[in-house]
Tab-separated table of C-alpha atoms in Angstrom:
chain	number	residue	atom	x	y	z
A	10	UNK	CA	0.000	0.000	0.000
A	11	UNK	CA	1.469	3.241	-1.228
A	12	UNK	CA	4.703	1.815	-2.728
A	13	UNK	CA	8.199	1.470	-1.346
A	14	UNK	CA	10.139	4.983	-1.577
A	15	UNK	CA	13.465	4.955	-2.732
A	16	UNK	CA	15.214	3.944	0.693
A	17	UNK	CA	12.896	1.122	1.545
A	18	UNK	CA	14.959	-1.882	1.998
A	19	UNK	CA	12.460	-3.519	-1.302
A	20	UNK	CA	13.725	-0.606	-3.183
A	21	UNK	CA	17.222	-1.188	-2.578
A	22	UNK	CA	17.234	-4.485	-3.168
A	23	UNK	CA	15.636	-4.300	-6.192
A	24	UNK	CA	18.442	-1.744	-7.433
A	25	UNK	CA	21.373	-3.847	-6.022
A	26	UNK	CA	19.889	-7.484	-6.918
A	27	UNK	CA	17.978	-6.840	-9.624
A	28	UNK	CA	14.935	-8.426	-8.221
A	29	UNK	CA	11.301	-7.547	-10.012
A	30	UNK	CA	8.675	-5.466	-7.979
A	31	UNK	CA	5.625	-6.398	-8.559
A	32	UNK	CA	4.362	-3.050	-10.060
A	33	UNK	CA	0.350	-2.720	-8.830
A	34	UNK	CA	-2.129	-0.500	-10.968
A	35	UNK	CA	-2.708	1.606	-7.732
A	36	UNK	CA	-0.345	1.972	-4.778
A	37	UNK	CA	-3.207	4.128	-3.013
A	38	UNK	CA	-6.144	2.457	-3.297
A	39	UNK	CA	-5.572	-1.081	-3.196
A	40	UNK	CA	-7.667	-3.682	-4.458
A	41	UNK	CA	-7.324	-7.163	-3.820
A	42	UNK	CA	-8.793	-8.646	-6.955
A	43	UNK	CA	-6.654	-6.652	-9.196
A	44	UNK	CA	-3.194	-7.234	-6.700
A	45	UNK	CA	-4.709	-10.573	-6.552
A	46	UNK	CA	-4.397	-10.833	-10.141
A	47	UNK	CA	-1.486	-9.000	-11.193
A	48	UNK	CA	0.405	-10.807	-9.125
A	49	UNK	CA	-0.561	-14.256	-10.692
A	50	UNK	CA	0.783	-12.607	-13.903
A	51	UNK	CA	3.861	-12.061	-12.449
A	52	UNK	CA	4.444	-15.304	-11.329
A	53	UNK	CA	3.211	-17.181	-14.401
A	54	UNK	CA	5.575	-14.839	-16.729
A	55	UNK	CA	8.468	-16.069	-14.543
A	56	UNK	CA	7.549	-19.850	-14.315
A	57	UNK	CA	7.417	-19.712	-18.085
A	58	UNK	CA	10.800	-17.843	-18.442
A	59	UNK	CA	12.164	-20.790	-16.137
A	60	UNK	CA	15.067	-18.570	-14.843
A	61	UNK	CA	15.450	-20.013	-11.415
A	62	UNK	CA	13.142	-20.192	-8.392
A	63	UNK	CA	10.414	-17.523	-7.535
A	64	UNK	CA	10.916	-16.136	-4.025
A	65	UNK	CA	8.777	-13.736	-2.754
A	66	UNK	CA	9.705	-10.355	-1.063
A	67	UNK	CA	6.456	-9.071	0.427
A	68	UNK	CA	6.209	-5.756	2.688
A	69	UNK	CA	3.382	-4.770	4.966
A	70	UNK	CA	-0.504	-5.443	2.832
A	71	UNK	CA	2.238	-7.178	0.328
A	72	UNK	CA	2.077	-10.054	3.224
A	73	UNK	CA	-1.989	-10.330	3.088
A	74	UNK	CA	-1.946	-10.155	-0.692
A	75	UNK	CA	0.836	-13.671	-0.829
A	76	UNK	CA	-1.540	-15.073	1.352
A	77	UNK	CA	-4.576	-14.676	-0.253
A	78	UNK	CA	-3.296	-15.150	-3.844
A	79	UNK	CA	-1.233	-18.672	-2.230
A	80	UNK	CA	-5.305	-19.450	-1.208
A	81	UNK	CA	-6.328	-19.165	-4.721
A	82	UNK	CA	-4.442	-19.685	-7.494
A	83	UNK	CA	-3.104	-22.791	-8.821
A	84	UNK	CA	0.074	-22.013	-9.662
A	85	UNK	CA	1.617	-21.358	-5.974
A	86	UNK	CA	3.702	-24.297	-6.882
A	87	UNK	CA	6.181	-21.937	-8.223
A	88	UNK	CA	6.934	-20.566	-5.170
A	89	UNK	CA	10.068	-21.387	-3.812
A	90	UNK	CA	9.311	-19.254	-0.426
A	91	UNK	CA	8.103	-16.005	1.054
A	92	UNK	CA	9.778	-13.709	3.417
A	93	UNK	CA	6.746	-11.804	5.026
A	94	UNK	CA	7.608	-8.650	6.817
A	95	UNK	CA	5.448	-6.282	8.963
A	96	UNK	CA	1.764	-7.749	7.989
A	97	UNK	CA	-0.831	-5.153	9.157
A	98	UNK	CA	-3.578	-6.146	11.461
A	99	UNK	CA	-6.439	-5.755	8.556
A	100	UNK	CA	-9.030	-6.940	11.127
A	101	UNK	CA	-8.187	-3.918	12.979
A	102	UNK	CA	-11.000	-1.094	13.207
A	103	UNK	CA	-8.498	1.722	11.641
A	104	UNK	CA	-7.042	-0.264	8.878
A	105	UNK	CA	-10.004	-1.732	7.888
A	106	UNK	CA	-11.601	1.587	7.051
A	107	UNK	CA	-7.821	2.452	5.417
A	108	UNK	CA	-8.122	-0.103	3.096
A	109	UNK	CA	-11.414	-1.783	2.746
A	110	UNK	CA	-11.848	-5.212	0.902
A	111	UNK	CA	-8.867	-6.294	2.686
A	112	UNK	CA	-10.313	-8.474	5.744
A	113	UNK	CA	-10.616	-11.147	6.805
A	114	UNK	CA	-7.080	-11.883	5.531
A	115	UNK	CA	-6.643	-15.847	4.279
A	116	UNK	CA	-5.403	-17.645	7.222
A	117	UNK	CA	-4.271	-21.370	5.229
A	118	UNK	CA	-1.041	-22.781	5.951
A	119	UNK	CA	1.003	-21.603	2.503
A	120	UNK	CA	2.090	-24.424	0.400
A	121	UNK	CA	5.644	-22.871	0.322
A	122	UNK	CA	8.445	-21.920	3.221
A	123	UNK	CA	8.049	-18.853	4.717
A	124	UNK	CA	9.538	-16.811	7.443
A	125	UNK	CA	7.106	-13.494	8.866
A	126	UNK	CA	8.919	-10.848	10.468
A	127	UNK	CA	7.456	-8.461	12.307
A	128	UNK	CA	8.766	-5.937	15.064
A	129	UNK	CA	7.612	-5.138	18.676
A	130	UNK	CA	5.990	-1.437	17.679
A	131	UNK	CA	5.092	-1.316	14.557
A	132	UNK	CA	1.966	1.146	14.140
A	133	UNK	CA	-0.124	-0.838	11.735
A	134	UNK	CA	0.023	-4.031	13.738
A	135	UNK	CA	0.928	-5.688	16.970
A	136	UNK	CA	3.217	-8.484	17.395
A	137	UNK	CA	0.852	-10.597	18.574
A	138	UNK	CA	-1.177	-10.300	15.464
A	139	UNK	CA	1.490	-11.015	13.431
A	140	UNK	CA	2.866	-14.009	15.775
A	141	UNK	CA	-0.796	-15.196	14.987
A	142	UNK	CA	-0.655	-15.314	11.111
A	143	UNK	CA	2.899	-16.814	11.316
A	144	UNK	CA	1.194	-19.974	12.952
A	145	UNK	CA	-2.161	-19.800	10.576
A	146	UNK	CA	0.684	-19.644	7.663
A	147	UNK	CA	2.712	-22.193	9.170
A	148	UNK	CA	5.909	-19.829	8.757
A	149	UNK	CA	8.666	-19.149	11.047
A	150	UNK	CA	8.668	-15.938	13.299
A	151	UNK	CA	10.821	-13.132	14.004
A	152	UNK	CA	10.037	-10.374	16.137
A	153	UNK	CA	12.844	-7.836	15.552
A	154	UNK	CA	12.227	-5.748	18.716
A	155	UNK	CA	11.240	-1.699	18.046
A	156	UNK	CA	11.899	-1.091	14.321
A	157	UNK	CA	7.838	0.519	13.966
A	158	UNK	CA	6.690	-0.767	10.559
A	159	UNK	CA	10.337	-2.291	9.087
A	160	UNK	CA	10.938	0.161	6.205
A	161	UNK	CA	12.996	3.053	5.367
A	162	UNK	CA	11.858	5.140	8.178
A	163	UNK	CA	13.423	2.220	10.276
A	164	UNK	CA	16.830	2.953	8.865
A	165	UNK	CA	17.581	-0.691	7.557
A	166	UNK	CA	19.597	0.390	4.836
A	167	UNK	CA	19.940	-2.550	2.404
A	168	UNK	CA	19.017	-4.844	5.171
A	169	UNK	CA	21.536	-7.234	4.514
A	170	UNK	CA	20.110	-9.833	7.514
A	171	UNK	CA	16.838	-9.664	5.872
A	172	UNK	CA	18.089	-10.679	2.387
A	173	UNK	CA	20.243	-13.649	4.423
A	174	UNK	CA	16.645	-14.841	6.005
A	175	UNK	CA	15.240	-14.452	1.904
A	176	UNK	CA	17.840	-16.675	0.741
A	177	UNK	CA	17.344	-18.956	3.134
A	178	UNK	CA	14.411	-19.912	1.790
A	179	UNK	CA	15.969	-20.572	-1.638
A	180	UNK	CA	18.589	-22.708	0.387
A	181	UNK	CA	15.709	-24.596	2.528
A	182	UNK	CA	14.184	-25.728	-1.432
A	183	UNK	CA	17.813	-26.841	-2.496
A	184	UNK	CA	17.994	-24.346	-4.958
């Protein structure tokens, strides 16, 4: 929701790695069909260029969408794993009204690895939320302590442990 600015740690990676950002039709006013959607794209165009495994990157209502779209499409297969960081509470009052359409989030165990990290204050959701949708996801948790919502305004910088937890995944597949 609203993009990644240009020192978000997504942003950065995508400029150092080369990684693909899922580019949504509107960063303000979210809809999940059309995220929903645009992300299967995105994953079907890279299954069928076969370069390598598909690992996902997913920030903040980027979490909900991998859930949701890992709920309902068929081709979650070509997920190698998901690093989930800073999921918002969507069942929350606030957020709700923020972003409508949104809740309840999918709450299915993802048929791929996946690690959620979250932090101890982050405005948009508690901990314990998050803790909760690790378990309903069946993914590993990491609470990193007071970092608010994990993004540039944490002052990450290229967040070189978080890329070691995304590769990780790759590793945990064999790839």
């Amino acid at each position: 929701w609203q993009g990644s600015g240009p020192e978000h740690w997504q942003t950065r990676w995508e400029q150092r790695y080369g990684y693909q950002r899922v580019e949504q039709h509107d960063w303000q006013r979210p809809l999940r069909g059309d995220w929903t959607a645009r992300l299967e794209e995105v994953v079907l165009a890279h299954a069928a260029e076969n370069t390598g495994p598909i690992l996902l990157a997913a920030h903040s209502l980027g979490c909900i969408l991998t859930a949701w779209w890992a709920a309902h499409s068929r081709h979650a297969h070509h997920v190698a794993g998901a690093l989930l960081v800073a999921p918002p509470d969507i069942e929350r009052d606030d957020n709700r009204q923020q972003i409508p359409g949104w809740s309840p989030p999918a709450r299915q165990r993802l048929p791929f690895p996946a690690v959620l990290v979250a932090s101890s204050d982050d405005p948009f959701g508690s901990a314990e939320s998050a803790s909760r949708l690790a378990v309903d996801w069946g993914a590993d948790f990491l609470n990193l302590g007071p970092l608010g919502h994990i993004n540039a305004d944490s002052g990450l910088g290229d967040w070189d442990a978080g890329h070691a937890l995304l590769l990780g995944l790759a590793l945990e597949q064999g790839e």
